XYZ file of C-alpha atoms in Angstrom:
640
model
C 0.000 0.000 0.000
C 1.387 3.378 -1.021
C 0.964 6.157 1.550
C -0.135 9.540 0.308
C 1.274 13.003 0.848
C -1.034 14.398 3.511
C -1.110 17.826 5.082
C -2.206 17.767 8.673
C -3.513 21.030 10.094
C -2.579 20.915 13.721
C -3.980 23.997 15.430
C -2.191 24.026 18.754
C -2.755 26.324 21.710
C 0.605 28.077 21.840
C 0.106 31.856 21.983
C 2.376 33.650 19.494
C 4.489 30.497 19.175
C 5.935 29.189 15.918
C 2.677 28.430 14.124
C 4.166 27.513 10.784
C 0.801 27.075 9.115
C -0.839 24.211 7.391
C 2.356 23.681 5.476
C 4.841 23.714 8.315
C 3.954 23.253 11.943
C 0.261 23.664 11.342
C -0.072 21.264 8.506
C 2.646 18.730 8.732
C 3.446 16.310 5.963
C 2.587 12.855 7.233
C 2.014 9.400 5.853
C -1.519 8.106 5.880
C -1.416 4.397 6.742
C -5.204 4.231 6.880
C -5.550 5.020 3.181
C -7.084 2.084 1.344
C -6.041 3.170 -2.128
C -2.723 3.817 -3.759
C -2.089 7.460 -4.626
C 1.062 8.300 -6.607
C 3.099 11.487 -6.294
C 1.214 13.200 -9.092
C -1.774 13.536 -6.755
C -2.179 14.725 -3.180
C -4.499 13.251 -0.592
C -4.855 16.313 1.611
C -6.580 15.443 4.828
C -6.774 18.790 6.595
C -7.881 18.100 10.142
C -8.464 20.433 13.045
C -6.721 19.072 16.115
C -9.028 16.867 18.133
C -11.956 17.299 15.772
C -12.785 13.852 14.426
C -15.869 14.948 12.541
C -13.950 17.401 10.348
C -12.069 15.678 7.528
C -11.563 17.132 4.085
C -10.323 15.024 1.200
C -9.447 16.519 -2.145
C -7.089 15.184 -4.799
C -5.222 17.828 -6.765
C -4.161 16.343 -10.091
C -0.973 17.288 -11.865
C -0.706 17.234 -15.625
C 0.889 13.859 -16.065
C 1.039 11.054 -18.542
C -2.005 8.887 -17.692
C -0.121 5.743 -18.504
C 2.904 6.437 -16.337
C 1.657 4.482 -13.335
C 2.180 0.822 -14.088
C -0.578 -0.070 -11.645
C -3.097 1.187 -14.234
C -1.995 -1.186 -16.961
C -4.582 -3.824 -17.851
C -1.987 -6.547 -18.233
C 1.729 -6.899 -17.784
C 3.869 -8.506 -20.454
C 6.257 -11.153 -19.387
C 9.199 -9.065 -20.629
C 9.069 -5.301 -20.099
C 9.959 -2.947 -22.893
C 12.518 -0.146 -22.416
C 9.720 2.406 -21.928
C 7.978 0.164 -19.408
C 11.211 -0.384 -17.480
C 11.699 3.393 -17.252
C 8.139 3.810 -16.043
C 8.671 1.102 -13.440
C 11.908 2.743 -12.263
C 10.126 6.080 -12.022
C 7.283 4.521 -10.078
C 9.729 2.863 -7.666
C 11.544 6.153 -7.061
C 8.227 7.871 -6.520
C 7.134 5.259 -4.019
C 10.434 5.515 -2.170
C 9.929 9.250 -1.850
C 6.346 8.956 -0.638
C 7.280 6.211 1.828
C 10.130 8.239 3.340
C 9.672 9.039 7.030
C 12.748 11.178 7.636
C 14.166 14.157 5.831
C 17.310 12.151 5.027
C 15.253 9.467 3.275
C 13.283 12.121 1.411
C 16.464 13.869 0.250
C 17.971 10.604 -0.961
C 14.862 9.781 -2.990
C 14.729 13.354 -4.308
C 18.250 13.045 -5.750
C 17.082 10.001 -7.709
C 13.946 11.853 -8.854
C 15.904 14.768 -10.351
C 16.988 12.634 -13.311
C 13.543 11.520 -14.477
C 10.817 13.826 -13.112
C 9.657 17.054 -14.690
C 10.012 20.453 -13.052
C 6.473 20.680 -11.712
C 6.640 17.239 -10.128
C 9.978 18.180 -8.569
C 8.332 21.386 -7.349
C 5.747 19.399 -5.425
C 8.454 17.132 -3.977
C 10.454 20.241 -3.026
C 7.400 21.604 -1.255
C 7.056 18.433 0.792
C 10.767 18.400 1.700
C 10.635 22.087 2.587
C 7.694 21.418 4.897
C 9.521 18.560 6.575
C 12.720 20.567 7.076
C 10.798 23.565 8.366
C 8.900 21.307 10.734
C 12.169 19.968 12.121
C 13.580 23.488 12.357
C 17.206 22.367 12.347
C 18.351 23.701 8.954
C 16.258 26.717 7.874
C 18.683 27.607 5.077
C 18.177 24.204 3.450
C 14.423 24.498 3.990
C 14.557 27.870 2.249
C 16.335 26.420 -0.779
C 13.566 23.819 -1.258
C 10.867 26.405 -0.630
C 12.360 28.560 -3.395
C 12.475 25.573 -5.780
C 8.856 24.756 -4.993
C 7.633 28.308 -5.548
C 9.569 28.665 -8.812
C 8.191 25.386 -10.192
C 4.591 25.793 -9.039
C 4.169 29.468 -9.902
C 5.278 29.432 -13.537
C 2.015 30.290 -15.262
C 0.956 33.045 -12.850
C -2.410 31.397 -12.260
C -3.694 31.386 -8.659
C -3.676 27.980 -7.011
C -3.763 26.557 -3.533
C -0.345 24.951 -4.072
C 1.214 28.334 -4.838
C -0.379 29.750 -1.686
C 1.141 26.864 0.259
C 4.580 27.528 -1.229
C 4.292 31.224 -0.375
C 3.320 30.351 3.177
C 6.342 28.060 3.450
C 8.574 30.886 2.219
C 7.062 33.140 4.878
C 7.547 30.547 7.589
C 11.188 29.807 6.751
C 12.071 33.490 6.495
C 10.467 33.955 9.905
C 12.767 31.220 11.268
C 15.727 33.086 9.793
C 14.496 36.321 11.441
C 14.057 37.934 8.016
C 10.787 39.447 9.124
C 10.250 41.869 6.248
C 10.739 39.076 3.688
C 8.440 36.813 5.678
C 5.778 39.500 5.803
C 5.952 39.962 2.043
C 5.426 36.273 1.232
C 2.641 35.870 3.783
C 0.794 38.915 2.479
C 1.064 37.473 -1.040
C -0.319 34.170 0.214
C -3.159 35.990 1.930
C -4.082 37.953 -1.206
C -3.925 34.795 -3.304
C -6.221 32.896 -0.947
C -8.732 35.744 -0.941
C -8.659 35.729 -4.749
C -9.160 31.956 -4.863
C -12.179 32.299 -2.621
C -13.644 35.204 -4.606
C -13.185 33.391 -7.911
C -14.288 30.070 -6.409
C -11.162 28.491 -7.838
C -10.934 26.214 -4.812
C -13.422 25.039 -2.232
C -13.953 27.147 0.883
C -13.327 24.061 3.008
C -9.813 23.789 1.570
C -9.042 27.499 1.646
C -10.045 28.117 5.247
C -7.406 25.955 6.961
C -4.646 27.462 4.820
C -5.967 30.977 5.413
C -6.167 30.283 9.138
C -2.532 29.189 9.122
C -1.418 32.265 7.172
C -3.235 34.573 9.594
C -1.568 32.933 12.584
C 1.843 33.196 10.934
C 1.185 36.867 10.152
C 0.425 37.302 13.849
C 3.818 35.767 14.655
C 5.648 38.064 12.275
C 3.823 41.197 13.416
C 4.596 40.283 17.014
C 8.260 39.679 16.196
C 8.389 43.108 14.535
C 6.861 44.683 17.631
C 3.619 45.484 15.810
C 1.368 43.828 18.370
C -1.745 45.856 17.663
C -1.632 44.705 14.026
C -0.936 41.148 15.163
C -4.214 41.258 17.077
C -6.121 41.818 13.847
C -4.591 38.694 12.317
C -5.330 36.654 15.427
C -8.938 37.822 15.436
C -9.307 36.754 11.797
C -7.820 33.366 12.640
C -10.313 32.990 15.481
C -13.209 33.892 13.184
C -12.171 31.066 10.841
C -12.082 28.644 13.768
C -15.529 29.778 14.871
C -16.853 28.964 11.399
C -15.170 25.570 11.319
C -15.271 24.129 14.820
C -18.207 23.159 17.017
C -19.127 26.062 19.311
C -18.239 24.103 22.463
C -15.086 22.382 21.210
C -12.007 22.350 23.417
C -9.871 23.767 20.594
C -12.136 26.776 20.244
C -11.812 27.359 23.978
C -8.033 27.347 23.617
C -8.298 29.819 20.722
C -10.375 32.164 22.891
C -7.752 31.980 25.635
C -4.928 32.615 23.170
C -6.642 35.775 21.973
C -7.233 36.856 25.580
C -3.490 36.455 26.211
C -2.725 38.481 23.092
C -4.850 41.341 24.402
C -3.129 41.069 27.771
C 0.224 41.424 26.001
C -0.806 44.933 24.913
C -2.369 45.642 28.328
C -5.894 45.745 26.913
C -7.519 43.903 29.795
C -11.042 45.091 29.018
C -10.998 43.445 25.567
C -9.252 40.355 26.967
C -11.923 39.621 29.600
C -14.797 38.289 27.414
C -12.447 35.932 25.550
C -11.015 34.615 28.803
C -14.524 34.022 30.162
C -15.589 32.220 26.963
C -12.571 29.922 27.217
C -13.402 29.087 30.838
C -17.058 28.444 30.054
C -16.257 26.024 27.217
C -13.578 24.110 29.101
C -15.691 23.691 32.238
C -18.570 22.388 30.126
C -16.432 19.994 28.079
C -13.730 18.957 30.559
C -15.054 19.707 34.041
C -13.720 21.964 36.796
C -10.677 19.789 37.501
C -8.984 20.022 34.071
C -5.613 21.614 33.377
C -7.181 23.736 30.632
C -9.550 25.223 33.207
C -6.567 25.952 35.472
C -4.861 27.813 32.621
C -8.055 29.750 31.907
C -8.372 30.781 35.528
C -4.772 31.936 35.659
C -5.151 34.232 32.651
C -8.403 35.531 34.176
C -6.441 36.291 37.335
C -4.072 38.366 35.244
C -6.934 40.162 33.521
C -8.760 40.973 36.754
C -5.518 42.263 38.255
C -5.034 44.496 35.228
C -8.579 45.769 35.741
C -7.691 46.337 39.429
C -10.358 43.859 40.525
C -7.909 42.177 42.877
C -10.414 40.170 44.924
C -11.725 38.482 41.751
C -8.148 37.907 40.617
C -7.269 36.180 43.877
C -10.394 34.018 43.673
C -9.445 32.776 40.197
C -5.885 32.163 41.340
C -6.989 30.062 44.316
C -9.283 27.935 42.150
C -6.443 27.455 39.651
C -4.077 26.364 42.412
C -6.468 23.621 43.529
C -6.441 22.068 40.068
C -2.668 22.355 39.700
C -2.225 20.607 43.068
C -4.549 17.795 42.021
C -2.535 17.242 38.856
C 0.829 17.488 40.620
C 2.058 20.339 38.406
C 4.544 21.692 40.936
C 6.328 24.194 38.690
C 3.117 25.852 37.500
C 1.748 25.747 41.035
C 4.813 27.593 42.318
C 4.278 30.421 39.822
C 0.589 30.567 40.728
C 1.507 30.902 44.402
C 3.830 33.796 43.588
C 1.015 35.388 41.594
C -1.241 35.006 44.639
C 1.299 36.814 46.815
C 1.373 39.676 44.321
C -2.408 39.877 44.408
C -2.310 40.009 48.197
C 0.105 42.910 47.969
C -2.192 44.675 45.505
C -4.972 44.286 48.080
C -2.697 45.748 50.779
C -2.398 42.443 52.666
C 1.349 42.753 53.125
C 1.771 40.474 56.152
C -0.242 37.722 54.489
C 1.856 38.089 51.353
C 5.039 37.850 53.407
C 3.937 34.605 55.019
C 2.969 33.175 51.623
C 6.347 34.066 50.154
C 8.272 32.612 53.077
C 6.576 29.294 52.412
C 7.313 29.500 48.689
C 10.973 30.313 49.330
C 11.468 26.995 51.096
C 10.435 25.193 47.897
C 12.807 27.026 45.518
C 16.326 26.027 44.534
C 19.192 28.290 45.520
C 19.964 29.930 42.157
C 16.651 29.346 40.400
C 14.660 32.016 38.581
C 11.732 31.268 40.862
C 13.830 32.163 43.893
C 14.768 35.458 42.249
C 11.070 36.153 41.666
C 10.307 35.466 45.311
C 12.936 37.993 46.404
C 11.606 40.566 43.944
C 8.182 40.120 45.508
C 9.719 40.341 48.953
C 11.393 43.569 47.971
C 8.138 45.072 46.778
C 6.231 44.103 49.921
C 8.941 45.589 52.103
C 8.986 48.703 49.946
C 5.239 49.118 50.454
C 5.842 48.835 54.197
C 8.592 51.498 53.832
C 11.192 49.032 55.094
C 13.681 50.241 52.507
C 16.910 48.667 53.869
C 15.478 45.132 53.842
C 13.778 45.787 50.518
C 17.123 46.729 48.957
C 18.748 43.606 50.398
C 16.059 41.429 48.797
C 16.424 43.144 45.437
C 20.210 42.817 45.560
C 19.909 39.053 46.150
C 17.486 38.805 43.206
C 19.880 40.683 40.930
C 22.713 38.340 41.927
C 20.668 35.352 40.782
C 19.447 37.035 37.611
C 22.941 38.009 36.442
C 23.707 34.300 36.019
C 20.593 33.816 33.868
C 21.098 36.604 31.320
C 22.315 34.364 28.522
C 19.844 31.548 29.289
C 16.647 33.588 29.716
C 17.361 37.109 28.418
C 13.735 38.188 28.024
C 12.667 36.968 31.471
C 15.720 38.561 33.093
C 15.044 41.841 31.283
C 11.492 41.842 32.643
C 12.758 41.157 36.140
C 15.369 43.940 35.970
C 12.654 46.326 34.847
C 10.449 45.368 37.805
C 13.359 45.759 40.231
C 14.104 49.197 38.798
C 10.537 50.241 39.634
C 11.150 49.378 43.273
C 14.332 51.453 43.366
C 12.453 54.250 41.647
C 9.821 54.125 44.413
C 12.623 54.444 46.966
C 14.036 57.478 45.052
C 17.173 55.521 44.124
C 17.083 56.895 40.605
C 20.690 56.171 39.621
C 20.271 52.466 40.408
C 16.898 52.418 38.643
C 18.420 53.972 35.510
C 21.372 51.569 35.588
C 19.036 48.544 35.774
C 16.896 49.887 32.945
C 19.968 50.306 30.750
C 20.859 46.658 31.417
C 17.274 45.775 30.536
C 17.505 47.724 27.299
C 20.772 46.003 26.313
C 19.097 42.597 26.686
C 15.929 43.583 24.833
C 17.816 45.067 21.887
C 19.061 41.553 21.095
C 15.488 40.204 20.977
C 13.656 41.529 17.875
C 10.288 40.264 19.113
C 10.600 42.471 22.207
C 10.712 45.758 20.298
C 7.583 47.016 22.075
C 9.249 46.430 25.458
C 12.401 48.130 24.200
C 10.374 51.257 23.436
C 8.762 51.244 26.872
C 12.070 50.853 28.689
C 13.707 53.566 26.596
C 10.807 55.869 27.498
C 11.253 55.167 31.200
C 14.991 55.864 31.028
C 14.303 59.152 29.265
C 11.687 60.145 31.831
C 13.970 59.328 34.793
C 16.847 61.263 33.239
C 14.497 64.188 32.711
C 13.314 63.904 36.296
C 16.887 63.963 37.632
C 17.909 66.966 35.510
C 19.960 65.005 32.953
C 17.987 66.619 30.126
C 20.477 66.310 27.204
C 20.951 62.607 27.994
C 17.175 62.099 28.173
C 16.409 63.337 24.662
C 17.891 60.444 22.573
C 16.106 57.878 24.752
C 12.774 59.697 24.386
C 13.198 60.189 20.637
C 14.059 56.513 20.156
C 11.128 55.454 22.342
C 8.672 57.544 20.324
C 9.727 55.941 17.033
C 9.670 52.401 18.403
C 6.302 52.844 20.125
C 4.757 54.335 16.987
C 5.831 51.302 14.995
C 4.688 48.870 17.685
C 1.352 50.381 18.665
C 0.480 52.941 16.028
C 1.003 56.693 15.883
C -2.164 57.473 17.896
C -1.478 55.243 20.904
C -1.721 57.149 24.185
C 1.733 55.921 25.237
C 3.247 57.739 22.253
C 1.450 60.888 23.402
C 3.023 60.667 26.851
C 6.486 60.271 25.350
C 6.037 63.286 23.091
C 4.840 65.298 26.065
C 8.022 64.476 27.977
C 10.140 65.104 24.900
C 8.558 68.543 24.526
C 9.352 69.325 28.146
C 12.986 68.360 27.508
C 13.227 70.599 24.426
C 11.672 73.487 26.326
C 14.101 73.104 29.201
C 16.973 73.262 26.700
C 15.545 76.522 25.337
C 14.269 74.970 22.118
C 10.680 76.232 22.272
C 9.948 75.730 18.567
C 10.842 72.025 18.754
C 8.895 71.811 21.997
C 5.782 73.329 20.406
C 5.945 70.848 17.530
C 6.032 67.752 19.740
C 3.526 69.172 22.234
C 1.131 69.667 19.321
C 1.626 66.029 18.310
C 1.117 64.938 21.923
C -2.131 66.891 22.117
C -3.446 65.396 18.858
C -2.698 61.887 20.126
C -4.238 62.320 23.571
C -7.305 64.033 22.104
C -7.899 60.984 19.894
C -6.928 58.231 22.353
C -8.183 59.727 25.618
C -10.542 62.545 24.663
C -9.959 66.326 24.798
C -11.211 66.636 28.398
C -8.964 63.951 29.832
C -6.463 65.367 32.342
C -3.535 64.305 30.164
C -5.024 66.014 27.109
C -5.436 69.155 29.204
C -1.805 68.854 30.320
C -0.668 68.648 26.688
C -2.713 71.745 25.861
C -1.216 73.570 28.850
C 2.300 72.653 27.771
C 1.578 73.836 24.242
C 0.525 77.199 25.660
C 3.797 77.439 27.561
C 5.841 76.583 24.483
C 4.176 79.369 22.473
C 4.727 81.725 25.384
C 8.450 80.872 25.379
C 8.512 81.661 21.654
C 6.830 85.020 22.289
C 3.717 83.928 20.378
C 1.328 85.217 23.035
C -1.913 85.163 21.026
C -1.452 81.414 20.446
C -0.354 80.878 24.051
C -3.494 82.671 25.282
C -5.700 80.670 22.912
C -4.454 77.302 24.184
C -4.545 78.429 27.816
C -8.182 79.392 27.320
C -8.805 75.851 26.062
C -7.247 74.579 29.284
C -9.704 76.679 31.280
C -12.673 75.502 29.206
C -11.673 71.880 29.717
C -11.281 72.233 33.492
C -14.629 73.962 33.753
C -16.171 70.773 32.389
C -14.773 68.809 35.358
C -16.957 70.591 37.906
C -15.939 70.697 41.605
C -13.182 68.096 41.145
C -11.227 70.514 38.954
C -11.643 73.716 40.973
C -8.015 73.964 42.113
C -6.668 73.340 38.599
C -9.177 75.835 37.207
C -7.971 78.586 39.574
C -4.356 77.919 38.573
C -5.256 77.923 34.868
C -7.033 81.292 35.180
C -4.042 82.744 36.996
C -1.716 81.581 34.211
C -4.044 83.132 31.628
C -3.888 86.505 33.379
C -0.091 86.272 33.499
C -0.010 85.556 29.768
C -2.185 88.571 29.046
C 0.131 90.727 31.149
C 3.148 89.319 29.329
C 1.472 90.073 25.997
C 1.170 93.708 27.108
C 4.893 93.814 27.868
C 4.682 93.509 31.626
C 6.915 91.100 33.559
C 5.367 88.116 35.374
C 6.411 85.014 37.288
C 5.344 82.617 34.551
C 6.338 79.081 35.546
C 8.455 76.879 33.241
C 6.982 73.829 31.609
C 7.165 70.622 33.621
C 7.093 67.178 32.123
C 4.122 64.911 32.695
C 5.392 61.564 33.989
C 4.903 58.581 31.732
C 2.510 56.386 33.723
C 3.516 52.822 34.431
C 0.394 51.439 32.759
C 1.423 52.938 29.437
C 4.500 50.752 29.292
C 3.808 48.137 26.647
C 5.785 45.383 28.283
C 4.894 42.537 30.568
C 6.574 44.384 33.436
C 3.222 45.746 34.480
C 1.401 42.477 33.969
C 0.987 40.470 37.128
C 0.811 37.125 35.360
C 4.389 37.262 34.289
C 7.246 36.670 36.708
C 7.789 40.331 37.326
C 5.479 41.975 39.775
C 6.438 39.617 42.552
C 6.551 41.214 45.996
C 7.737 39.986 49.388
C 9.119 40.760 52.808
C 11.700 39.384 55.211
C 13.152 36.285 53.666
C 16.565 37.577 54.479
C 18.586 35.429 56.802
């Protein structure tokens, strides 16, 4: 029996992992031992299956243009002595069978070398596609995988006609380039694949049932690439499209759909959009409880992400409830490592609720279960440091943080991203204790680690912004400017030009320019900051008012008093809309307006210089402010 070339669509639950699509990790070339008929290389038995979904099975044979008599199995009778032509056909059939029967990439490559002498270019293109898929699946030699992907695309895309095979080859090119960290090239091939699939669907050149799994895979891979390029907001759009395809294909209560909902919830958490994350997290929990029961690991994972979401929404009691329920399941299943992290999360939630003594006792117990130089032990000491800091026990807090740093230094090459996150969290504690030099030093170490991780570009922008703000705060204005300028560009690329975090950075950058007596540059960036905050937060938000106030001061410094007065009047109008809560700010704004009018008439005043608005912690687009990740861990006296 001759096994067929099958493409298995394996939709796994890994958020933003290597989802190499239906042609790579998502559809893996496999042999089909259950096939009852013999299918030669010039046809494909494509069984595209959603993981765990037995009722979904699609079978379509895509025929190549081949000689109908080439397969000797179709001959009505076999002569006792084969002619030269028949011997060649038999040899070709044997080579073909050897290729299709190959289980390893080495066996496939050996058979392919034999095929090169007697198969035409299109047939070799299909074989190249299969080898490329196998090599990309293994992930050990992306350069070799790329060479076969290029051969496949060249052979299959000769006539310029849209086909599903060409879309598959394009997806493989995108996947391999992603592995090689050639993100722009990967993006180009995946976008081509996406356009081709849309065209196939519009022209009905292939069945919707076949197109959807490939399109789903392409969307997931696009999400990977966008994430790796730091463009997480755009990645969300691709992930939402992928989820929509799953919703159309899977049963509404299937486990896999529940996992997809959780993955999207995690993606929203990664950009700190907890409000959008919540309904997807709740849907995942609902499905998994219904299908698997309360004591399943999937339910434990759902509850943990819900704990993160509720913490981000500052609903700490709900977060702690979800965490406790998750811990029960993890204990039942004996998942000690995950349980340890959940216990640390619980301590952080206790700190958020102000239960410092309870958090300390929890962390003391956890510390006894950690190994001496483990990352978990470092996280416990970070949490200890934060709890002590909240209790204003600064000496012991610093001792805890120093111990954590000693452990983390040894892990920089092994876990650079996790260590960077931890350094960033530690720097926040030093910042709280007004130890700004140490905080800046730790952030610079964080930045050095993140700059080597392309997929952490969004975090790089956040950290650069914090360094700039701290330098501005400590009077190191010239040194602050390059960090703020770099942060603005990175954050724009990662989150879009109208993201509120970009507005905060521009506001601080304007303050720096103004302090260096560059009022024209200051006015330009303050204007940008105001446009962004007006769109993202609304014109009456306190930060939008602050941007308007700073713009007035910049025009005043330039001597453009009519414009300065105009924007200061807008500040007054905005504060008047706040009612009693804005009375103090309104009085100050009116006083500034009178001073501006006096200045416009040539009279001296005590007009105050522009001050920078601090970049809030919640605007940092990194996991440092996400309590689910091993960063916001807080503790007390574990120090012996």
